[in-house]
mmCIF file of C-alpha atoms in Angstrom:
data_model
loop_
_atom_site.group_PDB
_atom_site.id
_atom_site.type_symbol
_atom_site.label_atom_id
_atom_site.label_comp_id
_atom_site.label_asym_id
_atom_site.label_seq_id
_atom_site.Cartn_x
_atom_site.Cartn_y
_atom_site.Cartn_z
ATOM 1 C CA UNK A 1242 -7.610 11.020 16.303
ATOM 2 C CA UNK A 1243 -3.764 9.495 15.633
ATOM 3 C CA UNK A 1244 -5.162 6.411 14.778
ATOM 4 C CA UNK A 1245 -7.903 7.887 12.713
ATOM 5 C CA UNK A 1246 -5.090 9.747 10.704
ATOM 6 C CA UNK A 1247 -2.684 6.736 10.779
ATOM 7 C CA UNK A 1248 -5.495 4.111 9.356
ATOM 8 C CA UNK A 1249 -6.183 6.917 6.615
ATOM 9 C CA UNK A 1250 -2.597 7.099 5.825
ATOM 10 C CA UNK A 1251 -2.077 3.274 5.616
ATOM 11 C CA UNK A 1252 -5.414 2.883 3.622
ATOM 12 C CA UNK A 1253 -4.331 5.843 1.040
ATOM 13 C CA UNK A 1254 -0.807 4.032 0.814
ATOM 14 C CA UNK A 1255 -2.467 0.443 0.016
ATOM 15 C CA UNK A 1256 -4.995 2.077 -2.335
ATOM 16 C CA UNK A 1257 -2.030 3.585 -4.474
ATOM 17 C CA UNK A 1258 -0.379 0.377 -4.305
ATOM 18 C CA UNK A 1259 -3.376 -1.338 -5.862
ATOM 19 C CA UNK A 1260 -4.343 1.387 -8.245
ATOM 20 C CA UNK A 1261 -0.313 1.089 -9.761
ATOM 21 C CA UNK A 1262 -0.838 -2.304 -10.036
ATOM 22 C CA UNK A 1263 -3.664 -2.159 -11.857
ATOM 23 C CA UNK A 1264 -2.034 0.739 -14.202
ATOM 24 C CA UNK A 1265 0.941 -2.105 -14.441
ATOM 25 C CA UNK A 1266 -1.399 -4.253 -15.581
ATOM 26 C CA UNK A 1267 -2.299 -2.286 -18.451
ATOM 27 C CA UNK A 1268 1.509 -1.257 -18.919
ATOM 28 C CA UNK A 1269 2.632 -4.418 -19.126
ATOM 29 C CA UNK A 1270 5.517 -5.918 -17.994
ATOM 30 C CA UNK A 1271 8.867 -4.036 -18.487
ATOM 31 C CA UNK A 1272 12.423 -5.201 -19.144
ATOM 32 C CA UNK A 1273 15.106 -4.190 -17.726
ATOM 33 C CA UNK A 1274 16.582 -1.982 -20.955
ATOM 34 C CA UNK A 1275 16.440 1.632 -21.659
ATOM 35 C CA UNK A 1276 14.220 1.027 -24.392
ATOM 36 C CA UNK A 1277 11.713 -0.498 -22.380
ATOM 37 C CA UNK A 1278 11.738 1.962 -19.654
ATOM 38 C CA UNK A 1279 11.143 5.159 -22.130
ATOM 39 C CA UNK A 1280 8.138 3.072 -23.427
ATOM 40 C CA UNK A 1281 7.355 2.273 -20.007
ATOM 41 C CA UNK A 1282 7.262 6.141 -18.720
ATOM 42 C CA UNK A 1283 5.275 7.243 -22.169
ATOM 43 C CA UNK A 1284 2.173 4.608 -21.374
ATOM 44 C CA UNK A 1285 2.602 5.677 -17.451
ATOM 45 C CA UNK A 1286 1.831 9.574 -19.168
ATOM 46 C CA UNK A 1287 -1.319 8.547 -20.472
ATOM 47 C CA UNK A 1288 -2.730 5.703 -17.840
ATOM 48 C CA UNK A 1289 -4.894 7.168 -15.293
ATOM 49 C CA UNK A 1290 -4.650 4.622 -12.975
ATOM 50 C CA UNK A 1291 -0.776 6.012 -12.380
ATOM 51 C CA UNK A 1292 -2.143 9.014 -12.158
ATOM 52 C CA UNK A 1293 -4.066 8.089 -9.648
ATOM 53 C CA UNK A 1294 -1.921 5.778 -7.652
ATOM 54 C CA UNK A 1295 0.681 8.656 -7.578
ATOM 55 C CA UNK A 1296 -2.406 10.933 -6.435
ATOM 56 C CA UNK A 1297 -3.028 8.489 -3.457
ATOM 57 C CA UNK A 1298 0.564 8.589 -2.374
ATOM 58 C CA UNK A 1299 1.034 11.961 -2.292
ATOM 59 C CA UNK A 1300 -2.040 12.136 0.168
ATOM 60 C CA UNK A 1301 -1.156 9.265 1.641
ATOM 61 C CA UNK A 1302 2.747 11.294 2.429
ATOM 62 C CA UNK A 1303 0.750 14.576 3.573
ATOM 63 C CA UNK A 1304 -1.298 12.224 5.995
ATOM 64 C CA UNK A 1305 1.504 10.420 7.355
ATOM 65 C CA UNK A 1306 3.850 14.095 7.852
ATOM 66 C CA UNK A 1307 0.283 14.602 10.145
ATOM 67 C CA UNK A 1308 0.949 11.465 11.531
ATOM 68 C CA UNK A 1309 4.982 11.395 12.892
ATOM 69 C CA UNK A 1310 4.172 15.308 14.211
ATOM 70 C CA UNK A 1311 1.278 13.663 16.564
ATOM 71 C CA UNK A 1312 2.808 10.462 17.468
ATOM 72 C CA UNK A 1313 5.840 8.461 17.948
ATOM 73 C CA UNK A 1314 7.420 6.390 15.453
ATOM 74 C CA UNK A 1315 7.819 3.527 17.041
ATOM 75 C CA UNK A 1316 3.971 3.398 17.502
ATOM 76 C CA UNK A 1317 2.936 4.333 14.066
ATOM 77 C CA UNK A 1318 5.092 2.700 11.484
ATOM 78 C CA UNK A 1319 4.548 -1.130 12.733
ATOM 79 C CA UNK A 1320 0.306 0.150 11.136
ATOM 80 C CA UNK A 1321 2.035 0.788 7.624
ATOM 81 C CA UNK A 1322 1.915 -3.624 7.888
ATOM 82 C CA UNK A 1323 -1.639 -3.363 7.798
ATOM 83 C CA UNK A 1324 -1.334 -2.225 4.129
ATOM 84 C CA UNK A 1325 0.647 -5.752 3.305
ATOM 85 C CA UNK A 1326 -2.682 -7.250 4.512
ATOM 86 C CA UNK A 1327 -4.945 -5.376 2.416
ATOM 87 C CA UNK A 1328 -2.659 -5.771 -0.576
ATOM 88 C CA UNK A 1329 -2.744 -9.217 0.015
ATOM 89 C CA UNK A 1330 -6.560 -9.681 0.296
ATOM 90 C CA UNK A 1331 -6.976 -7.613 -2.842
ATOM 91 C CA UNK A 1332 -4.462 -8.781 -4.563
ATOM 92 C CA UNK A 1333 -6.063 -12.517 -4.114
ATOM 93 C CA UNK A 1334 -9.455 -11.630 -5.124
ATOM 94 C CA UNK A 1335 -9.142 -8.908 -7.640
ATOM 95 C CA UNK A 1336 -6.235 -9.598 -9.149
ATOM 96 C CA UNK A 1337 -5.839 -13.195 -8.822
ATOM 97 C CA UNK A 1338 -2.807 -13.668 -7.020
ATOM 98 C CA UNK A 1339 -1.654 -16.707 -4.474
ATOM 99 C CA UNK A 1340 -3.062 -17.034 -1.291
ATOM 100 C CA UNK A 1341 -1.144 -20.064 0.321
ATOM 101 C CA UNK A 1342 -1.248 -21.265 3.822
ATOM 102 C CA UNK A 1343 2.261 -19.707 4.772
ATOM 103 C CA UNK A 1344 0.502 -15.640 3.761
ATOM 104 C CA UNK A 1345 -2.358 -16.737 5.564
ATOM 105 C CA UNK A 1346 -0.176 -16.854 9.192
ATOM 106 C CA UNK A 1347 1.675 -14.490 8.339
ATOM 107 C CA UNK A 1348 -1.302 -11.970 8.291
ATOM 108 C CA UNK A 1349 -2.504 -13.444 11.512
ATOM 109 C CA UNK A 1350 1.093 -12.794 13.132
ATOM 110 C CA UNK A 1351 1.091 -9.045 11.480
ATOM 111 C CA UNK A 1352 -2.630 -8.587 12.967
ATOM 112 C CA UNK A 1353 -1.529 -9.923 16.207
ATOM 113 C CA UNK A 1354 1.486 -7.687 16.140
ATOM 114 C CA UNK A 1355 -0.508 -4.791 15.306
ATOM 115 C CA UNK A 1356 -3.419 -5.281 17.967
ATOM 116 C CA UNK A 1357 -0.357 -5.520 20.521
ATOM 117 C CA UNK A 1358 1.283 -2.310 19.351
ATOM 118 C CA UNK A 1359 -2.108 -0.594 19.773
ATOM 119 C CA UNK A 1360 -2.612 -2.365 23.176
ATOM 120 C CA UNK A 1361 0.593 -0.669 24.571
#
């Protein structure tokens, strides 16, 4: 059941991640001005894909409170690097960004990592 609930928890965390990107997407990118920011936060009011994203985290925080009163830290938080892995996937095919041979090991050394951490 912990790793049912931490999986869930990493999976609602990448999910927002890739549902704000997506509502980014939309946004546009933002400058660094105050300006830009107020303009920012008054598209962010009206994109559901923030509303969304911010849905998923909130579940995603609920989920993981479930998580750190069932199991120790230690143990848990290295899974939140399974996210970076499904980011990265999705972020390659959906949203066409890089996937060069260096991210490649890198996810094999996180899914090593990982499968040792659940091993122990």
């Amino acid at each position: 059941m912990n790793l049912i609930l931490i999986l869930t928890g990493v999976l609602l965390n990448a999910i927002a991640q890739l549902v704000l990107k997506k509502g980014m997407s939309i946004i546009g990118v933002v400058q660094v001005d105050i300006p830009s920011i107020i303009t920012m936060i008054m598209k962010a009011a009206t994109n559901v894909y923030i509303y969304l994203g911010l849905l998923c985290y909130v579940l995603s925080f609920v989920v993981w409170l479930m998580v750190l009163s069932r199991s120790e830290v230690s143990y848990a938080y290295p899974f939140l690097s399974i996210g970076y892995i499904i980011a990265a996937f999705v972020g390659y095919f959906y949203f066409g960004e890089s996937m060069s041979l260096y991210k490649l090991s890198g996810i094999a050394l996180i899914c090593i990592g990982v499968f040792l951490l659940y091993r122990s």
